[in-house]
PDB file of C-alpha atoms in Angstrom:
ATOM      1  CA  MET A 128      64.218  -9.006  36.255  1.00 88.00           C
ATOM      2  CA  LEU A 129      67.731  -8.874  35.397  1.00 97.00           C
ATOM      3  CA  ARG A 130      69.235 -11.858  33.534  1.00 98.00           C
ATOM      4  CA  VAL A 131      72.418 -12.895  32.705  1.00 98.00           C
ATOM      5  CA  VAL A 132      73.883 -16.337  29.824  1.00 98.00           C
ATOM      6  CA  VAL A 133      77.034 -17.484  30.869  1.00 98.00           C
ATOM      7  CA  LEU A 134      77.911 -16.628  26.607  1.00 98.00           C
ATOM      8  CA  GLY A 135      81.661 -18.978  27.875  1.00 98.00           C
ATOM      9  CA  ALA A 136      83.165 -19.578  31.624  1.00 98.00           C
ATOM     10  CA  ALA A 137      87.721 -19.702  29.800  1.00 98.00           C
ATOM     11  CA  ALA A 138      90.394 -17.328  28.984  1.00 97.00           C
ATOM     12  CA  GLY A 139      92.026 -16.948  25.901  1.00 94.00           C
ATOM     13  CA  GLY A 140      92.608 -19.473  23.665  1.00 95.00           C
ATOM     14  CA  GLY A 141      88.645 -21.500  25.128  1.00 97.00           C
ATOM     15  CA  VAL A 142      89.244 -25.243  26.836  1.00 98.00           C
ATOM     16  CA  PRO A 143      90.289 -27.321  24.611  1.00 97.00           C
ATOM     17  CA  GLN A 144      92.517 -24.796  23.046  1.00 96.00           C
ATOM     18  CA  TRP A 145      93.942 -26.125  19.902  1.00 96.00           C
ATOM     19  CA  ASN A 146      97.435 -26.619  20.081  1.00 96.00           C
ATOM     20  CA  CYS A 147      97.120 -27.433  23.916  1.00 94.00           C
ATOM     21  CA  GLY A 148      97.982 -31.369  25.115  1.00 94.00           C
ATOM     22  CA  CYS A 149      97.546 -30.209  28.825  1.00 93.00           C
ATOM     23  CA  ALA A 150      95.743 -32.508  31.557  1.00 92.00           C
ATOM     24  CA  VAL A 151      92.321 -30.560  30.761  1.00 95.00           C
ATOM     25  CA  CYS A 152      92.393 -30.168  27.346  1.00 96.00           C
ATOM     26  CA  ARG A 153      93.328 -34.030  26.829  1.00 95.00           C
ATOM     27  CA  THR A 154      89.943 -34.977  28.931  1.00 95.00           C
ATOM     28  CA  ALA A 155      87.959 -32.036  27.443  1.00 96.00           C
ATOM     29  CA  ARG A 156      89.465 -34.177  23.920  1.00 96.00           C
ATOM     30  CA  SER A 157      88.154 -37.570  25.329  1.00 93.00           C
ATOM     31  CA  GLY A 158      85.555 -37.832  26.688  1.00 86.00           C
ATOM     32  CA  HIS A 159      84.432 -35.006  28.591  1.00 92.00           C
ATOM     33  CA  PRO A 160      82.638 -33.230  26.083  1.00 92.00           C
ATOM     34  CA  GLU A 161      81.519 -31.185  29.835  1.00 93.00           C
ATOM     35  CA  LEU A 162      84.683 -29.580  29.640  1.00 95.00           C
ATOM     36  CA  GLN A 163      84.628 -27.648  26.733  1.00 97.00           C
ATOM     37  CA  SER A 164      84.236 -23.516  26.826  1.00 98.00           C
ATOM     38  CA  THR A 165      84.255 -21.306  24.959  1.00 98.00           C
ATOM     39  CA  GLN A 166      86.508 -17.718  25.047  1.00 98.00           C
ATOM     40  CA  ALA A 167      84.725 -16.062  28.447  1.00 98.00           C
ATOM     41  CA  SER A 168      81.692 -13.219  27.899  1.00 98.00           C
ATOM     42  CA  ILE A 169      78.261 -12.289  29.036  1.00 98.00           C
ATOM     43  CA  ALA A 170      74.960 -10.834  28.358  1.00 98.00           C
ATOM     44  CA  VAL A 171      72.053  -9.474  30.082  1.00 98.00           C
ATOM     45  CA  SER A 172      68.988  -8.361  29.383  1.00 98.00           C
ATOM     46  CA  GLY A 173      66.718  -6.190  31.622  1.00 97.00           C
ATOM     47  CA  ASP A 174      62.822  -7.266  30.389  1.00 95.00           C
ATOM     48  CA  GLY A 175      64.399 -10.639  28.732  1.00 95.00           C
ATOM     49  CA  VAL A 176      63.371  -9.220  25.183  1.00 96.00           C
ATOM     50  CA  HIS A 177      66.418  -6.942  23.992  1.00 97.00           C
ATOM     51  CA  TRP A 178      69.859  -8.559  25.138  1.00 98.00           C
ATOM     52  CA  PHE A 179      73.497  -6.418  25.448  1.00 98.00           C
ATOM     53  CA  LEU A 180      77.098  -8.433  25.898  1.00 98.00           C
ATOM     54  CA  VAL A 181      79.818  -8.320  28.077  1.00 98.00           C
ATOM     55  CA  ASN A 182      82.765  -8.378  25.730  1.00 98.00           C
ATOM     56  CA  ALA A 183      82.493 -10.300  22.186  1.00 98.00           C
ATOM     57  CA  SER A 184      84.928 -13.259  22.045  1.00 97.00           C
ATOM     58  CA  PRO A 185      86.316 -14.409  19.459  1.00 98.00           C
ATOM     59  CA  ASP A 186      84.067 -17.287  19.898  1.00 98.00           C
ATOM     60  CA  LEU A 187      80.561 -15.088  19.310  1.00 98.00           C
ATOM     61  CA  ARG A 188      79.209 -16.728  16.248  1.00 97.00           C
ATOM     62  CA  GLN A 189      79.646 -20.367  17.982  1.00 97.00           C
ATOM     63  CA  GLN A 190      78.032 -18.821  21.425  1.00 98.00           C
ATOM     64  CA  LEU A 191      75.170 -16.667  19.688  1.00 97.00           C
ATOM     65  CA  ILE A 192      74.357 -20.354  17.667  1.00 97.00           C
ATOM     66  CA  ALA A 193      73.951 -22.134  20.788  1.00 97.00           C
ATOM     67  CA  THR A 194      72.053 -19.494  22.593  1.00 98.00           C
ATOM     68  CA  PRO A 195      67.955 -19.886  21.630  1.00 97.00           C
ATOM     69  CA  GLN A 196      67.779 -16.013  23.821  1.00 97.00           C
ATOM     70  CA  LEU A 197      69.576 -14.592  21.608  1.00 97.00           C
ATOM     71  CA  HIS A 198      68.444 -15.699  18.243  1.00 97.00           C
ATOM     72  CA  PRO A 199      66.752 -13.984  15.303  1.00 94.00           C
ATOM     73  CA  LYS A 200      62.778 -13.134  15.652  1.00 90.00           C
ATOM     74  CA  HIS A 201      61.078 -16.315  14.372  1.00 89.00           C
ATOM     75  CA  GLY A 202      59.347 -14.323  11.194  1.00 87.00           C
ATOM     76  CA  ALA A 203      62.594 -11.480  10.880  1.00 85.00           C
ATOM     77  CA  LEU A 204      64.708 -11.970   7.459  1.00 85.00           C
ATOM     78  CA  ARG A 205      67.047  -9.609   9.518  1.00 86.00           C
ATOM     79  CA  HIS A 206      67.084  -8.988  12.750  1.00 90.00           C
ATOM     80  CA  SER A 207      69.618  -9.666  16.558  1.00 94.00           C
ATOM     81  CA  PRO A 208      68.064  -9.404  20.318  1.00 97.00           C
ATOM     82  CA  ILE A 209      71.494  -7.553  20.989  1.00 97.00           C
ATOM     83  CA  ALA A 210      71.359  -4.052  21.746  1.00 97.00           C
ATOM     84  CA  GLY A 211      74.979  -3.477  22.188  1.00 98.00           C
ATOM     85  CA  VAL A 212      78.006  -4.811  23.542  1.00 98.00           C
ATOM     86  CA  ILE A 213      80.228  -3.241  26.233  1.00 98.00           C
ATOM     87  CA  LEU A 214      83.748  -3.635  26.369  1.00 98.00           C
ATOM     88  CA  THR A 215      85.945  -4.108  29.830  1.00 98.00           C
ATOM     89  CA  ASN A 216      89.296  -4.636  27.725  1.00 96.00           C
ATOM     90  CA  GLY A 217      91.010  -4.088  24.717  1.00 95.00           C
ATOM     91  CA  GLU A 218      92.438  -8.358  24.133  1.00 96.00           C
ATOM     92  CA  ILE A 219      92.002 -10.235  21.629  1.00 96.00           C
ATOM     93  CA  ASP A 220      89.015 -12.124  23.341  1.00 95.00           C
ATOM     94  CA  ALA A 221      87.348  -8.831  24.515  1.00 97.00           C
ATOM     95  CA  VAL A 222      86.411  -7.337  21.301  1.00 98.00           C
ATOM     96  CA  ALA A 223      87.665  -9.899  17.774  1.00 97.00           C
ATOM     97  CA  GLY A 224      84.246 -11.070  17.911  1.00 97.00           C
ATOM     98  CA  LEU A 225      83.401  -7.857  17.703  1.00 97.00           C
ATOM     99  CA  LEU A 226      83.958  -8.798  13.598  1.00 97.00           C
ATOM    100  CA  SER A 227      81.554 -10.961  13.477  1.00 95.00           C
ATOM    101  CA  MET A 228      78.553  -9.170  13.945  1.00 95.00           C
ATOM    102  CA  ARG A 229      79.711  -6.926  10.921  1.00 92.00           C
ATOM    103  CA  GLU A 230      76.269  -7.796   8.906  1.00 82.00           C
ATOM    104  CA  GLY A 231      73.808  -4.834   9.116  1.00 81.00           C
ATOM    105  CA  SER A 232      72.334  -5.121  12.371  1.00 88.00           C
ATOM    106  CA  PRO A 233      72.364  -1.488  14.903  1.00 93.00           C
ATOM    107  CA  PHE A 234      74.146  -2.051  18.183  1.00 96.00           C
ATOM    108  CA  THR A 235      76.140   0.645  20.375  1.00 97.00           C
ATOM    109  CA  ILE A 236      79.628  -0.631  20.697  1.00 98.00           C
ATOM    110  CA  TYR A 237      79.730   1.317  24.887  1.00 98.00           C
ATOM    111  CA  ALA A 238      83.409   0.747  25.495  1.00 98.00           C
ATOM    112  CA  HIS A 239      86.430   3.244  27.298  1.00 97.00           C
ATOM    113  CA  GLU A 240      88.268   6.058  25.449  1.00 96.00           C
ATOM    114  CA  ARG A 241      91.621   4.306  25.377  1.00 96.00           C
ATOM    115  CA  VAL A 242      89.675   1.316  23.991  1.00 97.00           C
ATOM    116  CA  LEU A 243      87.854   2.757  21.906  1.00 97.00           C
ATOM    117  CA  ALA A 244      91.802   3.892  20.153  1.00 96.00           C
ATOM    118  CA  ILE A 245      92.259   0.451  19.419  1.00 96.00           C
ATOM    119  CA  LEU A 246      89.725  -0.038  17.539  1.00 96.00           C
ATOM    120  CA  ARG A 247      90.583   2.779  15.615  1.00 96.00           C
ATOM    121  CA  SER A 248      93.311   2.204  15.178  1.00 95.00           C
ATOM    122  CA  ASN A 249      92.909  -0.674  13.184  1.00 95.00           C
ATOM    123  CA  SER A 250      90.811  -0.610  10.113  1.00 95.00           C
ATOM    124  CA  ILE A 251      89.466  -4.018   9.960  1.00 96.00           C
ATOM    125  CA  PHE A 252      86.819  -3.049  12.617  1.00 96.00           C
ATOM    126  CA  ASN A 253      85.982   0.044   9.783  1.00 94.00           C
ATOM    127  CA  VAL A 254      83.822  -3.002   9.023  1.00 94.00           C
ATOM    128  CA  LEU A 255      80.970  -1.669  11.573  1.00 94.00           C
ATOM    129  CA  SER A 256      80.168   0.568   9.588  1.00 89.00           C
ATOM    130  CA  ASP A 257      79.271   3.961  11.646  1.00 87.00           C
ATOM    131  CA  LYS A 258      76.003   3.933  10.081  1.00 88.00           C
ATOM    132  CA  ASN A 259      74.707   0.570  11.768  1.00 90.00           C
ATOM    133  CA  VAL A 260      76.938   0.742  14.390  1.00 95.00           C
ATOM    134  CA  ASP A 261      77.171   3.688  16.948  1.00 96.00           C
ATOM    135  CA  ARG A 262      80.291   3.973  18.862  1.00 97.00           C
ATOM    136  CA  ARG A 263      79.816   5.693  22.743  1.00 97.00           C
ATOM    137  CA  PRO A 264      82.648   6.758  25.088  1.00 98.00           C
ATOM    138  CA  ILE A 265      81.929   5.127  28.377  1.00 98.00           C
ATOM    139  CA  ALA A 266      83.849   6.754  31.353  1.00 97.00           C
ATOM    140  CA  VAL A 267      85.210   5.191  34.625  1.00 97.00           C
ATOM    141  CA  ASP A 268      82.731   6.524  37.880  1.00 97.00           C
ATOM    142  CA  GLN A 269      80.003   7.637  35.721  1.00 98.00           C
ATOM    143  CA  ALA A 270      77.024   5.131  35.416  1.00 98.00           C
ATOM    144  CA  PHE A 271      74.951   5.392  31.827  1.00 98.00           C
ATOM    145  CA  GLU A 272      72.056   3.439  30.930  1.00 98.00           C
ATOM    146  CA  PRO A 273      72.468   1.038  27.734  1.00 98.00           C
ATOM    147  CA  ALA A 274      69.860   2.475  24.886  1.00 96.00           C
ATOM    148  CA  LEU A 275      68.161   0.383  22.799  1.00 95.00           C
ATOM    149  CA  PRO A 276      68.868   0.225  19.262  1.00 89.00           C
ATOM    150  CA  ASP A 277      65.700   3.160  18.234  1.00 90.00           C
ATOM    151  CA  GLY A 278      67.038   4.802  21.079  1.00 92.00           C
ATOM    152  CA  SER A 279      64.699   4.069  23.778  1.00 95.00           C
ATOM    153  CA  PRO A 280      66.007   3.535  27.480  1.00 95.00           C
ATOM    154  CA  SER A 281      66.797   0.078  28.282  1.00 97.00           C
ATOM    155  CA  GLY A 282      66.107   0.047  31.680  1.00 97.00           C
ATOM    156  CA  LEU A 283      69.208  -1.215  33.171  1.00 98.00           C
ATOM    157  CA  GLU A 284      72.310   0.998  34.670  1.00 98.00           C
ATOM    158  CA  VAL A 285      75.889   0.146  33.778  1.00 98.00           C
ATOM    159  CA  LEU A 286      78.898   1.446  36.588  1.00 98.00           C
ATOM    160  CA  PRO A 287      81.946   0.640  35.219  1.00 98.00           C
ATOM    161  CA  PHE A 288      85.027   1.509  37.464  1.00 98.00           C
ATOM    162  CA  GLU A 289      88.129   1.125  37.767  1.00 96.00           C
ATOM    163  CA  VAL A 290      90.796  -2.405  38.181  1.00 95.00           C
ATOM    164  CA  PRO A 291      94.228  -3.175  38.613  1.00 93.00           C
ATOM    165  CA  GLY A 292      95.046  -5.367  35.822  1.00 90.00           C
ATOM    166  CA  LYS A 293      97.486  -4.069  32.966  1.00 85.00           C
ATOM    167  CA  GLY A 294      96.624  -3.269  29.047  1.00 83.00           C
ATOM    168  CA  ALA A 295      96.264  -5.719  25.792  1.00 85.00           C
ATOM    169  CA  TRP A 296      99.391  -7.632  25.184  1.00 80.00           C
ATOM    170  CA  TYR A 297      99.238  -7.214  22.282  1.00 87.00           C
ATOM    171  CA  LEU A 298     100.216  -3.494  22.442  1.00 85.00           C
ATOM    172  CA  GLU A 299     103.024  -4.751  24.944  1.00 81.00           C
ATOM    173  CA  GLY A 300     106.906  -1.853  23.654  1.00 79.00           C
ATOM    174  CA  LYS A 301     104.666   0.024  21.610  1.00 85.00           C
ATOM    175  CA  ALA A 302     102.372   3.210  21.875  1.00 84.00           C
ATOM    176  CA  HIS A 303      99.092   2.731  22.853  1.00 89.00           C
ATOM    177  CA  PRO A 304      96.721   4.274  20.464  1.00 89.00           C
ATOM    178  CA  ALA A 305      95.255   6.751  23.603  1.00 82.00           C
ATOM    179  CA  GLY A 306      98.468   7.197  24.752  1.00 81.00           C
ATOM    180  CA  ALA A 307     100.374   6.796  28.340  1.00 75.00           C
ATOM    181  CA  ASP A 308      97.747   6.977  30.952  1.00 72.00           C
ATOM    182  CA  GLY A 309      96.738   3.846  31.609  1.00 69.00           C
ATOM    183  CA  VAL A 310      92.896   4.504  33.491  1.00 81.00           C
ATOM    184  CA  GLY A 311      90.373   2.841  32.161  1.00 86.00           C
ATOM    185  CA  ASP A 312      92.596  -0.531  29.986  1.00 91.00           C
ATOM    186  CA  THR A 313      90.949  -2.881  32.533  1.00 95.00           C
ATOM    187  CA  LEU A 314      87.122  -2.241  34.445  1.00 97.00           C
ATOM    188  CA  GLY A 315      84.748  -3.848  36.352  1.00 98.00           C
ATOM    189  CA  LEU A 316      81.593  -3.104  35.399  1.00 98.00           C
ATOM    190  CA  ARG A 317      77.997  -3.527  37.705  1.00 98.00           C
ATOM    191  CA  ILE A 318      75.132  -4.391  36.349  1.00 98.00           C
ATOM    192  CA  ALA A 319      71.653  -3.019  37.213  1.00 98.00           C
ATOM    193  CA  ASP A 320      67.884  -3.431  36.775  1.00 98.00           C
ATOM    194  CA  ARG A 321      66.790   0.353  37.594  1.00 96.00           C
ATOM    195  CA  ARG A 322      63.201  -1.506  37.930  1.00 95.00           C
ATOM    196  CA  SER A 323      63.734  -3.687  40.121  1.00 95.00           C
ATOM    197  CA  GLY A 324      66.753  -3.184  42.006  1.00 97.00           C
ATOM    198  CA  LYS A 325      68.694  -6.157  41.055  1.00 98.00           C
ATOM    199  CA  TYR A 326      72.535  -6.063  40.183  1.00 98.00           C
ATOM    200  CA  PHE A 327      75.642  -7.543  40.183  1.00 98.00           C
ATOM    201  CA  TYR A 328      79.124  -7.061  39.314  1.00 98.00           C
ATOM    202  CA  PHE A 329      81.704  -8.254  36.747  1.00 98.00           C
ATOM    203  CA  LEU A 330      85.571  -9.023  36.499  1.00 98.00           C
ATOM    204  CA  ALA A 331      86.945 -10.657  33.782  1.00 95.00           C
ATOM    205  CA  ALA A 332      89.932 -10.090  34.279  1.00 96.00           C
ATOM    206  CA  CYS A 333      91.586  -7.792  37.685  1.00 96.00           C
ATOM    207  CA  ALA A 334      95.358  -8.652  39.629  1.00 95.00           C
ATOM    208  CA  ARG A 335      94.999  -8.230  42.493  1.00 96.00           C
ATOM    209  CA  VAL A 336      91.690  -7.812  45.575  1.00 97.00           C
ATOM    210  CA  THR A 337      92.024  -3.879  47.179  1.00 97.00           C
ATOM    211  CA  ASP A 338      90.492  -2.364  50.188  1.00 97.00           C
ATOM    212  CA  ASP A 339      88.355  -0.521  47.357  1.00 97.00           C
ATOM    213  CA  LEU A 340      87.314  -3.055  45.612  1.00 98.00           C
ATOM    214  CA  LYS A 341      86.206  -5.255  48.575  1.00 98.00           C
ATOM    215  CA  VAL A 342      83.861  -2.221  49.443  1.00 98.00           C
ATOM    216  CA  ARG A 343      82.517  -2.318  46.244  1.00 98.00           C
ATOM    217  CA  LEU A 344      81.337  -5.378  46.572  1.00 98.00           C
ATOM    218  CA  LYS A 345      81.148  -6.132  50.277  1.00 98.00           C
ATOM    219  CA  GLY A 346      77.682  -7.290  50.719  1.00 98.00           C
ATOM    220  CA  ALA A 347      76.313  -7.679  46.508  1.00 98.00           C
ATOM    221  CA  PRO A 348      74.008 -10.145  45.382  1.00 98.00           C
ATOM    222  CA  LEU A 349      76.412 -12.930  42.349  1.00 98.00           C
ATOM    223  CA  VAL A 350      79.841 -12.174  41.059  1.00 98.00           C
ATOM    224  CA  PHE A 351      81.602 -12.430  38.029  1.00 98.00           C
ATOM    225  CA  PHE A 352      85.271 -12.717  39.078  1.00 98.00           C
ATOM    226  CA  ASP A 353      88.534 -13.387  37.356  1.00 98.00           C
ATOM    227  CA  GLY A 354      89.436 -17.390  37.652  1.00 97.00           C
ATOM    228  CA  THR A 355      92.967 -17.161  35.015  1.00 97.00           C
ATOM    229  CA  VAL A 356      94.458 -19.831  36.890  1.00 97.00           C
ATOM    230  CA  TRP A 357      95.142 -21.445  40.713  1.00 96.00           C
ATOM    231  CA  ARG A 358      98.182 -20.364  41.261  1.00 95.00           C
ATOM    232  CA  ASP A 359     100.333 -17.524  40.325  1.00 90.00           C
ATOM    233  CA  ASP A 360     103.864 -20.081  38.066  1.00 91.00           C
ATOM    234  CA  GLU A 361     100.780 -22.420  37.045  1.00 91.00           C
ATOM    235  CA  LEU A 362     101.550 -21.271  33.169  1.00 87.00           C
ATOM    236  CA  ILE A 363     105.648 -21.842  33.918  1.00 88.00           C
ATOM    237  CA  ALA A 364     105.381 -25.089  35.913  1.00 86.00           C
ATOM    238  CA  ALA A 365     103.193 -26.841  32.965  1.00 80.00           C
ATOM    239  CA  GLY A 366     105.946 -26.293  31.097  1.00 83.00           C
ATOM    240  CA  LEU A 367     102.734 -23.701  29.194  1.00 82.00           C
ATOM    241  CA  GLY A 368     104.344 -19.758  28.384  1.00 83.00           C
ATOM    242  CA  ASN A 369     107.165 -18.675  30.480  1.00 85.00           C
ATOM    243  CA  LYS A 370     104.360 -15.623  32.435  1.00 86.00           C
ATOM    244  CA  THR A 371     103.307 -15.116  35.804  1.00 84.00           C
ATOM    245  CA  GLY A 372      99.447 -14.569  36.620  1.00 84.00           C
ATOM    246  CA  GLN A 373     100.304 -11.536  37.703  1.00 91.00           C
ATOM    247  CA  GLY A 374     102.852 -10.787  34.252  1.00 86.00           C
ATOM    248  CA  MET A 375      99.751 -11.576  32.473  1.00 90.00           C
ATOM    249  CA  GLY A 376      97.440  -9.038  35.012  1.00 91.00           C
ATOM    250  CA  HIS A 377      96.063 -11.680  36.535  1.00 95.00           C
ATOM    251  CA  ILE A 378      94.933 -12.903  40.389  1.00 97.00           C
ATOM    252  CA  ALA A 379      95.062 -16.433  41.470  1.00 97.00           C
ATOM    253  CA  MET A 380      92.439 -17.904  42.696  1.00 98.00           C
ATOM    254  CA  SER A 381      94.679 -19.399  44.904  1.00 97.00           C
ATOM    255  CA  GLY A 382      96.777 -18.949  47.924  1.00 96.00           C
ATOM    256  CA  ASP A 383      97.001 -16.144  51.093  1.00 96.00           C
ATOM    257  CA  GLN A 384      96.928 -13.337  48.288  1.00 95.00           C
ATOM    258  CA  GLY A 385      94.591 -14.798  45.395  1.00 97.00           C
ATOM    259  CA  ALA A 386      91.089 -14.108  44.405  1.00 98.00           C
ATOM    260  CA  ILE A 387      89.044 -17.446  47.691  1.00 98.00           C
ATOM    261  CA  ALA A 388      90.506 -15.858  50.759  1.00 98.00           C
ATOM    262  CA  SER A 389      90.774 -12.201  49.636  1.00 98.00           C
ATOM    263  CA  LEU A 390      87.405 -12.015  48.274  1.00 98.00           C
ATOM    264  CA  ALA A 391      86.716 -14.449  52.553  1.00 98.00           C
ATOM    265  CA  GLY A 392      83.860 -13.246  54.519  1.00 96.00           C
ATOM    266  CA  LEU A 393      82.305 -10.193  52.212  1.00 98.00           C
ATOM    267  CA  ASP A 394      78.646 -11.957  52.250  1.00 98.00           C
ATOM    268  CA  ILE A 395      78.726 -11.926  48.644  1.00 98.00           C
ATOM    269  CA  GLY A 396      75.959 -14.214  47.700  1.00 98.00           C
ATOM    270  CA  ARG A 397      76.931 -14.995  44.195  1.00 98.00           C
ATOM    271  CA  LYS A 398      80.635 -16.586  42.965  1.00 98.00           C
ATOM    272  CA  VAL A 399      81.215 -17.158  40.075  1.00 98.00           C
ATOM    273  CA  PHE A 400      84.595 -17.789  38.331  1.00 98.00           C
ATOM    274  CA  LEU A 401      84.732 -16.312  34.619  1.00 98.00           C
ATOM    275  CA  HIS A 402      88.137 -15.942  31.919  1.00 98.00           C
ATOM    276  CA  ILE A 403      89.429 -19.468  33.109  1.00 98.00           C
ATOM    277  CA  ASN A 404      92.427 -20.964  31.628  1.00 97.00           C
ATOM    278  CA  ASN A 405      93.220 -23.836  30.289  1.00 96.00           C
ATOM    279  CA  SER A 406      95.702 -25.151  32.663  1.00 96.00           C
ATOM    280  CA  ASN A 407      94.086 -24.466  35.652  1.00 97.00           C
ATOM    281  CA  PRO A 408      93.753 -27.763  37.492  1.00 96.00           C
ATOM    282  CA  ALA A 409      90.100 -26.463  38.588  1.00 97.00           C
ATOM    283  CA  LEU A 410      88.401 -27.098  35.815  1.00 97.00           C
ATOM    284  CA  LEU A 411      89.102 -31.157  36.474  1.00 96.00           C
ATOM    285  CA  GLY A 412      85.651 -31.935  38.958  1.00 93.00           C
ATOM    286  CA  THR A 413      87.425 -34.536  39.957  1.00 93.00           C
ATOM    287  CA  SER A 414      90.368 -32.173  41.494  1.00 96.00           C
ATOM    288  CA  ALA A 415      91.014 -31.964  44.842  1.00 97.00           C
ATOM    289  CA  GLU A 416      91.030 -28.283  43.370  1.00 97.00           C
ATOM    290  CA  ARG A 417      87.738 -27.660  41.940  1.00 98.00           C
ATOM    291  CA  LYS A 418      86.994 -29.530  46.386  1.00 98.00           C
ATOM    292  CA  ALA A 419      88.385 -26.296  47.205  1.00 98.00           C
ATOM    293  CA  ALA A 420      86.654 -23.708  45.226  1.00 98.00           C
ATOM    294  CA  GLU A 421      83.886 -25.169  45.706  1.00 98.00           C
ATOM    295  CA  GLN A 422      84.405 -25.880  49.153  1.00 98.00           C
ATOM    296  CA  ALA A 423      84.838 -21.539  49.360  1.00 98.00           C
ATOM    297  CA  GLY A 424      81.125 -21.451  47.909  1.00 98.00           C
ATOM    298  CA  TRP A 425      82.728 -20.798  44.753  1.00 98.00           C
ATOM    299  CA  GLN A 426      81.215 -21.317  40.990  1.00 98.00           C
ATOM    300  CA  ILE A 427      83.261 -22.718  37.633  1.00 97.00           C
ATOM    301  CA  PRO A 428      79.647 -22.440  34.898  1.00 97.00           C
ATOM    302  CA  ALA A 429      78.989 -24.763  32.369  1.00 96.00           C
ATOM    303  CA  ASP A 430      78.395 -22.496  28.749  1.00 97.00           C
ATOM    304  CA  GLY A 431      74.783 -21.689  28.468  1.00 97.00           C
ATOM    305  CA  THR A 432      74.089 -21.724  32.894  1.00 97.00           C
ATOM    306  CA  GLU A 433      71.547 -18.228  32.688  1.00 98.00           C
ATOM    307  CA  ILE A 434      71.208 -16.576  36.241  1.00 98.00           C
ATOM    308  CA  VAL A 435      68.464 -15.119  36.932  1.00 97.00           C
ATOM    309  CA  LEU A 436      67.751 -11.560  39.789  1.00 96.00           C
TER     310      LEU A 436
END
């Protein structure tokens, strides 16, 4: 049995964003706490006992407090059911939460060498002692089985694959610690339970849907997919920024080339948007954008949503 918990569904900054007075953030602060969401991450388990995080958001401490499945076992002074963290990119909202995991419980970080190079280049991540935290490189199109803290197999199989995107924004205009080749900066994951054969896909960032990606996702029982913006120029039109979705490495939900249209007709069982920016009107339950997304078969999850396959 494969279990997935949505720890957070929002893009960087969460909802409401600390310095934002847009319609969504105002509504989230004033009588509609159901709109509040932490930054995107999920937890996955094949046995319901040992869990792996996919990305470690800056809101990780809050997410762990809110998720009973990830609490220390009863009677243990020091314990965590978290066996590892799988990173799909090196953005702040994917790696900053690692700093909240520095108190001595053993776990493993799985990431592409390009992302591991970013962690090595920043000495603040040295608080994650080699004694307790192993860092293992993963490679594009090479499946691996993450291990439990005692070294035994987890029963999960993870296949990383390249996704159209871009490197971390804070490295724009600077030399990447791993060099110029950008393959590996943005990954999607296929995560499967070896025992049951159940599987799902996770893509928190995706700049466009290619034909190869359509083939990969066709018939999948569950897909978590980039839902950052509703329209490509959303931030500019709202006066909230000067970048398009494409400029940030994210596909829009709507439009002829957007996620909803591009992934239609692929017989995907359950389609869930993740990494949703506070500017996105689809967050509002009564909006036309929300209705359009739901009519197309897409779900916008609340933090804490659990899905069992």
